[in-house]
PDB file of C-alpha atoms in Angstrom:
ATOM      1  CA  MET A   1     221.369 169.853  15.809  1.00  0.00           C
ATOM      2  CA  PRO A   2     220.944 172.824  18.148  1.00  0.00           C
ATOM      3  CA  MET A   3     223.951 173.925  20.162  1.00  0.00           C
ATOM      4  CA  ASN A   4     221.720 174.686  23.166  1.00  0.00           C
ATOM      5  CA  GLU A   5     219.648 171.517  23.200  1.00  0.00           C
ATOM      6  CA  ASN A   6     220.327 170.882  26.909  1.00  0.00           C
ATOM      7  CA  PRO A   7     218.191 172.940  29.333  1.00  0.00           C
ATOM      8  CA  GLY A   8     220.994 173.248  31.891  1.00  0.00           C
ATOM      9  CA  PRO A   9     224.758 173.754  31.676  1.00  0.00           C
ATOM     10  CA  ASN A  10     226.327 171.569  29.006  1.00  0.00           C
ATOM     11  CA  PRO A  11     228.523 168.679  30.218  1.00  0.00           C
ATOM     12  CA  VAL A  12     232.282 169.005  29.774  1.00  0.00           C
ATOM     13  CA  ASP A  13     232.236 166.577  26.847  1.00  0.00           C
ATOM     14  CA  PHE A  14     229.374 168.373  25.084  1.00  0.00           C
ATOM     15  CA  ARG A  15     231.374 169.472  22.033  1.00  0.00           C
ATOM     16  CA  SER A  16     233.025 166.086  21.566  1.00  0.00           C
ATOM     17  CA  ARG A  17     229.602 164.447  21.711  1.00  0.00           C
ATOM     18  CA  LEU A  18     228.221 166.982  19.249  1.00  0.00           C
ATOM     19  CA  CYS A  19     231.149 166.324  16.879  1.00  0.00           C
ATOM     20  CA  ALA A  20     230.488 162.600  17.161  1.00  0.00           C
ATOM     21  CA  ASP A  21     226.803 163.107  16.316  1.00  0.00           C
ATOM     22  CA  ILE A  22     227.632 165.248  13.282  1.00  0.00           C
ATOM     23  CA  LEU A  23     230.279 162.833  12.010  1.00  0.00           C
ATOM     24  CA  ALA A  24     227.929 159.887  12.428  1.00  0.00           C
ATOM     25  CA  THR A  25     225.405 161.795  10.328  1.00  0.00           C
ATOM     26  CA  VAL A  26     227.792 162.551   7.459  1.00  0.00           C
ATOM     27  CA  ALA A  27     229.143 158.987   7.589  1.00  0.00           C
ATOM     28  CA  ARG A  28     225.586 157.828   6.796  1.00  0.00           C
ATOM     29  CA  GLY A  29     225.636 160.052   3.715  1.00  0.00           C
ATOM     30  CA  GLU A  30     223.358 162.691   5.227  1.00  0.00           C
ATOM     31  CA  SER A  31     223.808 166.442   5.560  1.00  0.00           C
ATOM     32  CA  CYS A  32     222.991 168.458   8.679  1.00  0.00           C
ATOM     33  CA  THR A  33     222.896 171.948  10.162  1.00  0.00           C
ATOM     34  CA  VAL A  34     224.345 172.997  13.519  1.00  0.00           C
ATOM     35  CA  VAL A  35     222.305 175.920  14.824  1.00  0.00           C
ATOM     36  CA  GLY A  36     223.434 178.187  17.655  1.00  0.00           C
ATOM     37  CA  VAL A  37     223.542 181.814  18.727  1.00  0.00           C
ATOM     38  CA  GLY A  38     226.622 183.927  18.127  1.00  0.00           C
ATOM     39  CA  SER A  39     229.709 183.014  20.165  1.00  0.00           C
ATOM     40  CA  SER A  40     228.223 179.676  21.209  1.00  0.00           C
ATOM     41  CA  GLY A  41     231.184 177.742  19.819  1.00  0.00           C
ATOM     42  CA  LYS A  42     229.903 176.721  16.375  1.00  0.00           C
ATOM     43  CA  SER A  43     233.156 177.620  14.606  1.00  0.00           C
ATOM     44  CA  ASN A  44     235.147 175.736  17.213  1.00  0.00           C
ATOM     45  CA  VAL A  45     233.062 172.644  16.530  1.00  0.00           C
ATOM     46  CA  ALA A  46     233.314 173.213  12.771  1.00  0.00           C
ATOM     47  CA  ARG A  47     237.107 173.301  12.851  1.00  0.00           C
ATOM     48  CA  HIS A  48     237.296 170.208  15.056  1.00  0.00           C
ATOM     49  CA  LEU A  49     235.226 168.227  12.561  1.00  0.00           C
ATOM     50  CA  VAL A  50     237.959 168.349   9.922  1.00  0.00           C
ATOM     51  CA  ARG A  51     240.664 167.078  12.276  1.00  0.00           C
ATOM     52  CA  ARG A  52     241.702 163.497  11.661  1.00  0.00           C
ATOM     53  CA  ASP A  53     241.924 162.637  15.370  1.00  0.00           C
ATOM     54  CA  THR A  54     238.356 163.875  15.889  1.00  0.00           C
ATOM     55  CA  ARG A  55     237.081 161.787  12.978  1.00  0.00           C
ATOM     56  CA  GLU A  56     238.932 158.650  14.061  1.00  0.00           C
ATOM     57  CA  ARG A  57     237.718 158.990  17.642  1.00  0.00           C
ATOM     58  CA  ALA A  58     234.124 159.251  16.442  1.00  0.00           C
ATOM     59  CA  LEU A  59     234.159 156.861  13.488  1.00  0.00           C
ATOM     60  CA  GLY A  60     237.033 154.471  14.151  1.00  0.00           C
ATOM     61  CA  PRO A  61     239.064 153.357  11.100  1.00  0.00           C
ATOM     62  CA  ALA A  62     236.446 154.841   8.751  1.00  0.00           C
ATOM     63  CA  GLY A  63     237.325 158.280  10.132  1.00  0.00           C
ATOM     64  CA  ALA A  64     240.704 158.221   8.404  1.00  0.00           C
ATOM     65  CA  ARG A  65     238.951 157.730   5.064  1.00  0.00           C
ATOM     66  CA  THR A  66     236.428 160.516   5.612  1.00  0.00           C
ATOM     67  CA  LEU A  67     237.710 163.911   4.500  1.00  0.00           C
ATOM     68  CA  GLY A  68     236.409 167.105   6.082  1.00  0.00           C
ATOM     69  CA  VAL A  69     236.823 170.340   4.094  1.00  0.00           C
ATOM     70  CA  TYR A  70     236.455 173.497   6.184  1.00  0.00           C
ATOM     71  CA  CYS A  71     234.984 176.533   4.392  1.00  0.00           C
ATOM     72  CA  ASP A  72     234.754 179.832   6.302  1.00  0.00           C
ATOM     73  CA  PHE A  73     232.022 182.076   4.881  1.00  0.00           C
ATOM     74  CA  ALA A  74     232.302 184.870   7.465  1.00  0.00           C
ATOM     75  CA  ALA A  75     233.736 187.318   4.916  1.00  0.00           C
ATOM     76  CA  PHE A  76     232.190 185.777   1.795  1.00  0.00           C
ATOM     77  CA  THR A  77     230.336 188.251  -0.434  1.00  0.00           C
ATOM     78  CA  GLY A  78     229.536 186.205  -3.533  1.00  0.00           C
ATOM     79  CA  LEU A  79     225.919 185.532  -4.489  1.00  0.00           C
ATOM     80  CA  THR A  80     226.291 183.574  -7.730  1.00  0.00           C
ATOM     81  CA  PRO A  81     226.614 179.820  -8.230  1.00  0.00           C
ATOM     82  CA  GLN A  82     230.125 180.301  -9.602  1.00  0.00           C
ATOM     83  CA  ALA A  83     231.293 182.249  -6.545  1.00  0.00           C
ATOM     84  CA  LEU A  84     229.985 179.577  -4.196  1.00  0.00           C
ATOM     85  CA  GLN A  85     231.436 176.747  -6.265  1.00  0.00           C
ATOM     86  CA  LEU A  86     234.833 178.470  -6.425  1.00  0.00           C
ATOM     87  CA  ALA A  87     234.877 178.814  -2.646  1.00  0.00           C
ATOM     88  CA  LEU A  88     234.404 175.050  -2.250  1.00  0.00           C
ATOM     89  CA  LEU A  89     236.949 174.257  -4.940  1.00  0.00           C
ATOM     90  CA  GLU A  90     239.566 176.525  -3.364  1.00  0.00           C
ATOM     91  CA  GLU A  91     239.224 174.887   0.046  1.00  0.00           C
ATOM     92  CA  LEU A  92     239.165 171.356  -1.391  1.00  0.00           C
ATOM     93  CA  ARG A  93     242.615 171.867  -2.879  1.00  0.00           C
ATOM     94  CA  ARG A  94     243.885 172.842   0.586  1.00  0.00           C
ATOM     95  CA  ALA A  95     242.223 169.982   2.466  1.00  0.00           C
ATOM     96  CA  PRO A  96     244.325 167.635   4.650  1.00  0.00           C
ATOM     97  CA  PHE A  97     244.218 164.453   2.565  1.00  0.00           C
ATOM     98  CA  PRO A  98     245.450 161.364   4.439  1.00  0.00           C
ATOM     99  CA  ASN A  99     247.952 160.633   1.655  1.00  0.00           C
ATOM    100  CA  GLY A 100     248.945 164.281   1.283  1.00  0.00           C
ATOM    101  CA  ALA A 101     252.661 163.690   1.915  1.00  0.00           C
ATOM    102  CA  SER A 102     252.946 160.819  -0.570  1.00  0.00           C
ATOM    103  CA  PRO A 103     253.918 161.309  -4.234  1.00  0.00           C
ATOM    104  CA  GLU A 104     250.315 160.520  -5.226  1.00  0.00           C
ATOM    105  CA  GLY A 105     248.981 163.034  -2.713  1.00  0.00           C
ATOM    106  CA  ILE A 106     251.367 165.746  -3.915  1.00  0.00           C
ATOM    107  CA  ALA A 107     250.350 165.080  -7.520  1.00  0.00           C
ATOM    108  CA  LEU A 108     246.677 165.224  -6.524  1.00  0.00           C
ATOM    109  CA  ARG A 109     247.085 168.608  -4.833  1.00  0.00           C
ATOM    110  CA  ALA A 110     248.826 169.951  -7.941  1.00  0.00           C
ATOM    111  CA  GLU A 111     245.961 168.720 -10.121  1.00  0.00           C
ATOM    112  CA  LEU A 112     243.344 170.232  -7.808  1.00  0.00           C
ATOM    113  CA  THR A 113     245.230 173.530  -7.888  1.00  0.00           C
ATOM    114  CA  ARG A 114     245.292 173.378 -11.694  1.00  0.00           C
ATOM    115  CA  LEU A 115     241.512 172.882 -11.764  1.00  0.00           C
ATOM    116  CA  TRP A 116     241.015 175.800  -9.354  1.00  0.00           C
ATOM    117  CA  GLU A 117     243.249 178.065 -11.454  1.00  0.00           C
ATOM    118  CA  SER A 118     241.344 177.092 -14.601  1.00  0.00           C
ATOM    119  CA  ALA A 119     238.065 177.894 -12.864  1.00  0.00           C
ATOM    120  CA  THR A 120     239.229 181.411 -11.952  1.00  0.00           C
ATOM    121  CA  ILE A 121     239.840 182.463 -15.563  1.00  0.00           C
ATOM    122  CA  ALA A 122     237.429 185.212 -16.577  1.00  0.00           C
ATOM    123  CA  ASP A 123     235.733 183.297 -19.394  1.00  0.00           C
ATOM    124  CA  ALA A 124     235.409 180.055 -17.407  1.00  0.00           C
ATOM    125  CA  SER A 125     232.289 181.001 -15.435  1.00  0.00           C
ATOM    126  CA  LEU A 126     230.063 178.477 -17.224  1.00  0.00           C
ATOM    127  CA  ARG A 127     232.536 175.669 -16.490  1.00  0.00           C
ATOM    128  CA  VAL A 128     233.141 176.228 -12.766  1.00  0.00           C
ATOM    129  CA  PHE A 129     230.673 173.542 -11.680  1.00  0.00           C
ATOM    130  CA  ALA A 130     232.317 171.030 -14.027  1.00  0.00           C
ATOM    131  CA  TYR A 131     235.730 171.870 -12.564  1.00  0.00           C
ATOM    132  CA  LEU A 132     234.394 171.430  -9.025  1.00  0.00           C
ATOM    133  CA  ARG A 133     232.767 168.112  -9.891  1.00  0.00           C
ATOM    134  CA  ASP A 134     236.008 166.914 -11.505  1.00  0.00           C
ATOM    135  CA  ALA A 135     237.926 167.976  -8.403  1.00  0.00           C
ATOM    136  CA  VAL A 136     235.615 166.034  -6.072  1.00  0.00           C
ATOM    137  CA  ASP A 137     235.867 162.991  -8.343  1.00  0.00           C
ATOM    138  CA  LEU A 138     239.677 163.212  -8.295  1.00  0.00           C
ATOM    139  CA  ALA A 139     239.695 163.578  -4.509  1.00  0.00           C
ATOM    140  CA  LEU A 140     237.535 160.485  -4.061  1.00  0.00           C
ATOM    141  CA  THR A 141     239.543 158.484  -6.577  1.00  0.00           C
ATOM    142  CA  ARG A 142     243.086 159.442  -5.635  1.00  0.00           C
ATOM    143  CA  GLY A 143     242.888 161.084  -2.217  1.00  0.00           C
ATOM    144  CA  GLY A 144     242.722 157.971  -0.064  1.00  0.00           C
ATOM    145  CA  VAL A 145     239.190 158.778   1.107  1.00  0.00           C
ATOM    146  CA  ASP A 146     235.769 157.141   0.665  1.00  0.00           C
ATOM    147  CA  ARG A 147     233.643 160.209   1.364  1.00  0.00           C
ATOM    148  CA  ILE A 148     233.915 163.984   1.666  1.00  0.00           C
ATOM    149  CA  PHE A 149     231.932 166.451   3.728  1.00  0.00           C
ATOM    150  CA  PHE A 150     232.141 170.215   3.381  1.00  0.00           C
ATOM    151  CA  VAL A 151     231.830 172.168   6.621  1.00  0.00           C
ATOM    152  CA  LEU A 152     230.117 175.450   5.700  1.00  0.00           C
ATOM    153  CA  ASP A 153     230.847 177.743   8.624  1.00  0.00           C
ATOM    154  CA  ASP A 154     229.066 181.096   9.158  1.00  0.00           C
ATOM    155  CA  PHE A 155     226.718 180.230   6.326  1.00  0.00           C
ATOM    156  CA  ASP A 156     223.790 182.471   7.349  1.00  0.00           C
ATOM    157  CA  LYS A 157     224.468 185.311   4.921  1.00  0.00           C
ATOM    158  CA  VAL A 158     224.847 182.890   2.022  1.00  0.00           C
ATOM    159  CA  LEU A 159     221.564 181.182   2.909  1.00  0.00           C
ATOM    160  CA  ALA A 160     219.781 184.505   3.132  1.00  0.00           C
ATOM    161  CA  SER A 161     221.241 186.265   0.102  1.00  0.00           C
ATOM    162  CA  ALA A 162     222.719 183.860  -2.455  1.00  0.00           C
ATOM    163  CA  SER A 163     220.737 183.092  -5.572  1.00  0.00           C
ATOM    164  CA  ALA A 164     218.501 180.044  -5.607  1.00  0.00           C
ATOM    165  CA  ALA A 165     220.673 178.677  -8.414  1.00  0.00           C
ATOM    166  CA  ALA A 166     223.729 178.886  -6.148  1.00  0.00           C
ATOM    167  CA  LEU A 167     222.064 176.894  -3.384  1.00  0.00           C
ATOM    168  CA  ASN A 168     220.631 174.392  -5.838  1.00  0.00           C
ATOM    169  CA  SER A 169     224.102 173.833  -7.305  1.00  0.00           C
ATOM    170  CA  LEU A 170     225.234 172.513  -3.918  1.00  0.00           C
ATOM    171  CA  ARG A 171     222.312 170.112  -3.955  1.00  0.00           C
ATOM    172  CA  LYS A 172     223.218 168.964  -7.471  1.00  0.00           C
ATOM    173  CA  LEU A 173     226.832 168.353  -6.469  1.00  0.00           C
ATOM    174  CA  ARG A 174     225.649 166.257  -3.533  1.00  0.00           C
ATOM    175  CA  ALA A 175     223.334 164.279  -5.807  1.00  0.00           C
ATOM    176  CA  ASP A 176     226.116 163.634  -8.326  1.00  0.00           C
ATOM    177  CA  PHE A 177     228.101 161.809  -5.634  1.00  0.00           C
ATOM    178  CA  ASN A 178     225.106 160.114  -3.982  1.00  0.00           C
ATOM    179  CA  GLY A 179     226.028 159.431  -0.364  1.00  0.00           C
ATOM    180  CA  ARG A 180     229.746 160.127  -0.779  1.00  0.00           C
ATOM    181  CA  LEU A 181     229.500 163.926  -0.470  1.00  0.00           C
ATOM    182  CA  THR A 182     227.568 165.786   2.208  1.00  0.00           C
ATOM    183  CA  TYR A 183     227.433 169.147   3.980  1.00  0.00           C
ATOM    184  CA  ALA A 184     227.574 170.205   7.614  1.00  0.00           C
ATOM    185  CA  LEU A 185     226.332 173.797   7.959  1.00  0.00           C
ATOM    186  CA  ALA A 186     227.025 176.022  10.949  1.00  0.00           C
ATOM    187  CA  ALA A 187     224.503 178.848  11.201  1.00  0.00           C
ATOM    188  CA  ARG A 188     222.602 181.040  13.647  1.00  0.00           C
ATOM    189  CA  GLN A 189     219.223 180.114  12.205  1.00  0.00           C
ATOM    190  CA  ALA A 190     217.707 177.003  10.705  1.00  0.00           C
ATOM    191  CA  LEU A 191     217.558 176.817   6.921  1.00  0.00           C
ATOM    192  CA  GLN A 192     213.820 177.349   6.383  1.00  0.00           C
ATOM    193  CA  PRO A 193     213.349 180.605   8.405  1.00  0.00           C
ATOM    194  CA  THR A 194     216.414 182.139   6.750  1.00  0.00           C
ATOM    195  CA  ARG A 195     214.772 182.614   3.353  1.00  0.00           C
ATOM    196  CA  THR A 196     211.687 184.710   2.732  1.00  0.00           C
ATOM    197  CA  THR A 197     210.604 182.162   0.121  1.00  0.00           C
ATOM    198  CA  THR A 198     211.657 178.596  -0.592  1.00  0.00           C
ATOM    199  CA  THR A 199     209.799 178.115  -3.869  1.00  0.00           C
ATOM    200  CA  ALA A 200     212.893 178.625  -6.036  1.00  0.00           C
ATOM    201  CA  TYR A 201     215.185 176.121  -4.345  1.00  0.00           C
ATOM    202  CA  THR A 202     215.115 172.808  -2.505  1.00  0.00           C
ATOM    203  CA  PRO A 203     216.650 172.563   0.998  1.00  0.00           C
TER     204      PRO A 203
END
């Protein structure tokens, strides 16, 4: 989904239409990438995607049961699977669940925080993916949502430099929740040209 797909000036509702297109994509259980040059408004779009009013306007009642988790990778320096998985786990525990103010929602956030804290222990590196998977399962079971999409903003450096195992772990997480978990990437380049080789991972 290129940010500059129109040859002339974008209409005033361009970003709302782009948000609607992205949300329709994740609602179908598909992932997507929003590609645009620097300062073209990608981060603005990314942050709007996780707002409940944006989701409900685009998806109707289903929007309230679709959780967007915003992850800002502008200052991210990790290259390992564990670093990438921890970043997603940390933001999931902060996400705006629709039942967040209820006793169940408060208990869920405490449990997600406990999982994140367990995953940060020095000798827990081999269990981080399991903690993240448990956290997603909890969110889908007790968070009042039917599906989750992670918005990976400023993801270019991760795509270019992270290990193939790190990128493949995102694919595995998506596969484990088959259609209920997806990704919306915001980047300056499309996925394929970003890597010098794609033989070690699957887009």
